[in-house]
Amino acid sequence: MKAALIHGGGDVRVEEVPDPVLREPTDALVRVLLSCICGSDLWPYRRPGPRKGGPGRIGHEFLGVVEEVGPEVTTVRPGDVVVAPFVWSDGTCPHCLAGLQTSCLHGGGWGSEHVDAGQGEAVRVPLADGTLVVAPVAQDDERLPALLTLSDVMGTGHHAALAAGVGPGSTVAVIGDGAVGLCGVLAAARLGAERVVLLGRHEDRTAIGRRFGATDVVPERGEAAVERLLGMTDGLGVPHVMECVGMQSAWDTAAAIARPGGTIGYVGVPNGMEDGLPLRRMFSNNVAVRGGVAPVRAYLPELMADVLDGTIDPSPVFDLELPLDRTPEGYAAMDERRAIKVMLRP
Amino acid sequence: MKAALIHGGGDVRVEEVPDPVLREPTDALVRVLLSCICGSDLWPYRRPGPRKGGPGRIGHEFLGVVEEVGPEVTTVRPGDVVVAPFVWSDGTCPHCLAGLQTSCLHGGGWGSEHVDAGQGEAVRVPLADGTLVVAPVAQDDERLPALLTLSDVMGTGHHAALAAGVGPGSTVAVIGDGAVGLCGVLAAARLGAERVVLLGRHEDRTAIGRRFGATDVVPERGEAAVERLLGMTDGLGVPHVMECVGMQSAWDTAAAIARPGGTIGYVGVPNGMEDGLPLRRMFSNNVAVRGGVAPVRAYLPELMADVLDGTIDPSPVFDLELPLDRTPEGYAAMDERRAIKVMLRP
């Protein structure tokens, strides 16, 4: 079959790889209907030079059709349309039972040894019962792109909102107008936030943010952004801040706009945090920091119900669709910020 | 009157200073019955060389008798025994109303311009209605030392427990066997924690910790301590960690023993955090960080009720009592760890 491989910085290729086969009685084979490129896929893409250890499979977001299951799989059957979270998990360990499948004692990531990655034609899914969630739709349902966002970005935006303590009537600031930030806006609005301020400077993206429920857009950055947010909140600061970037500058803004006693919910993969967290400032102001890698598996049933009944439609984050063969173009488009998020169709 | 002044590293002296007088209609004058030395007073004491700006007043924990009040003071009267939180606050600004008096828009610290510090014979208390809490006891009540802990360490330990999300049945680790850590143990037990593990290696201190409710004591440090805690929790880690030190090594331990999805409640003043918070590890494990400078004013009424009815007695943290004149000996004893916490009687 065909799958994307990352060879190194700026170098993703679609090549022939072995067809996946069942290896464990708890496996399922899934033929991919849709996959996509994540902002975090750009980190290895932007790392100069050849990839350590040679070319590797890439992509961790996909949905597809179950083709075959091992004898111990009971919750999915051939023909089912299923959404895969961005990690696989057994669903039965203490962390999974606590709703933190990203810390599963027996789980792992896509693209690891003998486990396919998402950007390809098919995937061997370990621990299928714990991992996959059946979507009761046909293979050509028009809501598939919206469902695909539940594989990562929509669940991740939801995690940021929960971590920040967003609820009915909340005033929220969302830092970052990437796909996760935009989904964070949608999640905050869905949870009943009254005022959702999106910090972002790309007009095409913030326009989607407004559709998703942003009541205000702040294109300024740094000190100017901080002043805007403080001005909006009687100088008191924002009670709920969602950090959806992961860079030092975003954290500095988050810490500066957070209200004393407020919470920063964060889901941006920490990257280039040279100065670390401004802990002394957070100490003085009792600003809490909650979040991390999102257990999207825990949120999938609830968010799927809302997608299926039309309550939310996160699919506008996909502003470029390409066939799998043209995956390299998708990376280039996202790297150069010509696309928010690229959907791939095998 | 007499009061302690810090002249520089290792140099605290008790000297004559002007008697305080009412300056604002919202002031009260309080004659100090008891004050004490805080672990955080040791930071300037340990800073080598003369103090920048010359000698300064020091001490932020005291209780006393109201001697005189300004015309706008309504909640305390001459003759009342009152406990002062370690900062003063108006009680009416948005942050105070939210229970975060440490972020009061009009408050401040003891020992600032025209405001006396706690280690002295008397204190001009600004914003007396917002700041002071009346204790319905006589001036020679035997519970005064216990009430004095509500000025800082007991409220701070309680804050750490709340920040860590401790509740009935919780498994908790308390890092640090100083006065705050010991009060944290007492607070966790008071909130219904089932298992309270105290990390500390000073046997005299951990003995008090056991009296306060510690079910386990771990004298090991670093990797050995981490192994002990993981062994106690089926390798999963501790859901509620209370960081009561503020040093890098304590934070490293906190991050290493925290269960995925768990919370580190912190009240140790961050000090010497060269490496910053291990954000990537916290990201992977969804470990939350909550806490900061404790709004002890918010907790005073509730904790005072428990002291008065005998539910809690934090006074054993005072293991050395000195007259005010001998304050310098108290600093030396705490600096050399010969005393946990020193009480001063003017």
CSV table of N, CA and C in Angstrom, one decimal, chain B residues 181-241:
chain,number,residue,atom,x,y,z
B,181,GLY,N,4.9,22.6,55.6
B,181,GLY,CA,4.6,21.2,55.2
B,181,GLY,C,3.9,20.5,56.3
B,182,LEU,N,4.3,20.7,57.6
B,182,LEU,CA,3.6,20.1,58.7
B,182,LEU,C,2.2,20.6,58.8
B,183,CYS,N,1.9,21.9,58.6
B,183,CYS,CA,0.6,22.4,58.6
B,183,CYS,C,-0.2,21.8,57.4
B,184,GLY,N,0.5,21.6,56.3
B,184,GLY,CA,-0.1,21.0,55.1
B,184,GLY,C,-0.6,19.6,55.4
B,185,VAL,N,0.2,18.8,56.2
B,185,VAL,CA,-0.3,17.5,56.6
B,185,VAL,C,-1.5,17.6,57.5
B,186,LEU,N,-1.5,18.5,58.4
B,186,LEU,CA,-2.7,18.7,59.2
B,186,LEU,C,-3.9,19.1,58.4
B,187,ALA,N,-3.7,20.0,57.4
B,187,ALA,CA,-4.8,20.5,56.6
B,187,ALA,C,-5.3,19.3,55.7
B,188,ALA,N,-4.4,18.5,55.2
B,188,ALA,CA,-4.9,17.4,54.4
B,188,ALA,C,-5.7,16.4,55.2
B,189,ALA,N,-5.2,16.1,56.4
B,189,ALA,CA,-6.0,15.2,57.3
B,189,ALA,C,-7.3,15.8,57.6
B,190,ARG,N,-7.3,17.1,57.9
B,190,ARG,CA,-8.6,17.8,58.2
B,190,ARG,C,-9.6,17.7,57.1
B,191,LEU,N,-9.1,17.7,55.9
B,191,LEU,CA,-10.0,17.6,54.7
B,191,LEU,C,-10.4,16.2,54.4
B,192,GLY,N,-9.9,15.3,55.2
B,192,GLY,CA,-10.4,13.9,55.0
B,192,GLY,C,-9.5,13.0,54.2
B,193,ALA,N,-8.3,13.4,53.9
B,193,ALA,CA,-7.3,12.6,53.2
B,193,ALA,C,-7.2,11.2,53.9
B,194,GLU,N,-7.1,10.2,53.2
B,194,GLU,CA,-7.0,8.8,53.8
B,194,GLU,C,-5.5,8.5,54.0
B,195,ARG,N,-4.7,8.8,53.1
B,195,ARG,CA,-3.3,8.5,53.2
B,195,ARG,C,-2.5,9.7,52.9
B,196,VAL,N,-1.7,10.1,53.9
B,196,VAL,CA,-0.9,11.3,53.8
B,196,VAL,C,0.6,11.0,54.1
B,197,VAL,N,1.3,11.1,53.0
B,197,VAL,CA,2.7,10.7,53.0
B,197,VAL,C,3.6,12.0,53.2
B,198,LEU,N,4.3,12.0,54.2
B,198,LEU,CA,5.2,13.2,54.4
B,198,LEU,C,6.6,12.9,54.0
B,199,LEU,N,7.1,13.7,53.1
B,199,LEU,CA,8.5,13.6,52.6
B,199,LEU,C,9.4,14.5,53.5
B,200,GLY,N,10.2,14.0,54.4
B,200,GLY,CA,11.0,14.8,55.2
B,200,GLY,C,12.0,13.9,55.9
B,201,ARG,N,13.1,14.5,56.3
B,201,ARG,CA,14.2,13.6,56.8
B,201,ARG,C,14.6,14.1,58.2
B,202,HIS,N,13.9,15.1,58.8
B,202,HIS,CA,14.3,15.5,60.1
B,202,HIS,C,13.3,14.9,61.1
B,203,GLU,N,13.8,14.0,61.9
B,203,GLU,CA,12.9,13.1,62.7
B,203,GLU,C,12.1,13.9,63.7
B,204,ASP,N,12.7,15.0,64.3
B,204,ASP,CA,11.9,15.8,65.2
B,204,ASP,C,10.7,16.4,64.5
B,205,ARG,N,10.9,16.7,63.2
B,205,ARG,CA,9.8,17.3,62.5
B,205,ARG,C,8.8,16.3,62.0
B,206,THR,N,9.3,15.2,61.5
B,206,THR,CA,8.3,14.2,61.0
B,206,THR,C,7.5,13.6,62.1
B,207,ALA,N,8.1,13.6,63.4
B,207,ALA,CA,7.3,13.2,64.5
B,207,ALA,C,6.1,14.0,64.7
B,208,ILE,N,6.3,15.4,64.5
B,208,ILE,CA,5.1,16.3,64.6
B,208,ILE,C,4.2,16.0,63.4
B,209,GLY,N,4.7,15.7,62.3
B,209,GLY,CA,3.9,15.3,61.1
B,209,GLY,C,3.0,14.1,61.4
B,210,ARG,N,3.6,13.1,62.1
B,210,ARG,CA,2.7,12.0,62.4
B,210,ARG,C,1.6,12.4,63.4
B,211,ARG,N,1.9,13.2,64.4
B,211,ARG,CA,0.9,13.7,65.3
B,211,ARG,C,-0.2,14.5,64.5
B,212,PHE,N,0.2,15.1,63.4
B,212,PHE,CA,-0.7,15.9,62.6
B,212,PHE,C,-1.5,15.1,61.6
B,213,GLY,N,-1.2,13.8,61.5
B,213,GLY,CA,-2.0,13.0,60.6
B,213,GLY,C,-1.2,12.3,59.5
B,214,ALA,N,0.1,12.4,59.4
B,214,ALA,CA,0.8,11.7,58.4
B,214,ALA,C,0.7,10.2,58.6
B,215,THR,N,0.3,9.5,57.6
B,215,THR,CA,0.2,8.0,57.8
B,215,THR,C,1.5,7.3,57.4
B,216,ASP,N,2.4,8.0,56.7
B,216,ASP,CA,3.7,7.5,56.2
B,216,ASP,C,4.7,8.6,56.2
B,217,VAL,N,5.9,8.3,56.5
B,217,VAL,CA,7.0,9.2,56.4
B,217,VAL,C,8.1,8.7,55.5
B,218,VAL,N,8.5,9.5,54.5
B,218,VAL,CA,9.5,9.0,53.6
B,218,VAL,C,10.8,9.9,53.8
B,219,PRO,N,11.8,9.4,54.4
B,219,PRO,CA,13.0,10.2,54.7
B,219,PRO,C,13.9,10.3,53.5
B,220,GLU,N,13.7,9.4,52.5
B,220,GLU,CA,14.6,9.4,51.3
B,220,GLU,C,14.4,10.7,50.5
B,221,ARG,N,15.4,11.0,49.7
B,221,ARG,CA,15.3,12.2,48.8
B,221,ARG,C,15.5,11.7,47.4
B,222,GLY,N,15.2,12.6,46.4
B,222,GLY,CA,15.6,12.3,45.0
B,222,GLY,C,15.0,11.0,44.5
B,223,GLU,N,15.8,10.3,43.7
B,223,GLU,CA,15.3,9.1,43.1
B,223,GLU,C,14.8,8.1,44.0
B,224,ALA,N,15.4,7.9,45.2
B,224,ALA,CA,15.0,7.0,46.2
B,224,ALA,C,13.6,7.3,46.7
B,225,ALA,N,13.3,8.6,46.9
B,225,ALA,CA,12.0,9.0,47.4
B,225,ALA,C,11.0,8.7,46.3
B,226,VAL,N,11.3,9.0,45.0
B,226,VAL,CA,10.4,8.7,43.9
B,226,VAL,C,10.0,7.3,43.9
B,227,GLU,N,11.0,6.4,44.0
B,227,GLU,CA,10.8,5.0,44.0
B,227,GLU,C,9.8,4.6,45.1
B,228,ARG,N,10.1,5.1,46.3
B,228,ARG,CA,9.2,4.8,47.5
B,228,ARG,C,7.8,5.2,47.2
B,229,LEU,N,7.6,6.4,46.7
B,229,LEU,CA,6.2,6.8,46.4
B,229,LEU,C,5.5,6.0,45.3
B,230,LEU,N,6.3,5.7,44.3
B,230,LEU,CA,5.7,4.9,43.2
B,230,LEU,C,5.3,3.5,43.7
B,231,GLY,N,6.2,3.0,44.6
B,231,GLY,CA,6.0,1.7,45.1
B,231,GLY,C,4.7,1.7,46.0
B,232,MET,N,4.4,2.8,46.6
B,232,MET,CA,3.2,2.9,47.5
B,232,MET,C,1.9,3.0,46.7
B,233,THR,N,2.0,3.4,45.4
B,233,THR,CA,0.9,3.7,44.6
B,233,THR,C,0.8,2.8,43.3
B,234,ASP,N,1.2,1.5,43.5
B,234,ASP,CA,1.1,0.6,42.4
B,234,ASP,C,1.8,1.1,41.1
B,235,GLY,N,2.8,1.9,41.3
B,235,GLY,CA,3.6,2.5,40.2
B,235,GLY,C,2.8,3.6,39.5
B,236,LEU,N,1.7,3.9,39.9
B,236,LEU,CA,0.9,4.9,39.2
B,236,LEU,C,1.2,6.4,39.5
B,237,GLY,N,1.7,6.6,40.7
B,237,GLY,CA,2.0,8.0,41.1
B,237,GLY,C,0.9,8.5,42.0
B,238,VAL,N,1.2,9.6,42.6
B,238,VAL,CA,0.3,10.2,43.7
B,238,VAL,C,-0.6,11.2,43.0
B,239,PRO,N,-1.9,11.1,43.3
B,239,PRO,CA,-2.9,12.0,42.6
B,239,PRO,C,-2.8,13.5,43.2
B,240,HIS,N,-2.4,13.6,44.4
B,240,HIS,CA,-2.4,15.0,45.0
B,240,HIS,C,-1.0,15.2,45.7
B,241,VAL,N,-0.3,16.1,45.1
B,241,VAL,CA,1.1,16.4,45.6
B,241,VAL,C,1.1,17.8,46.2
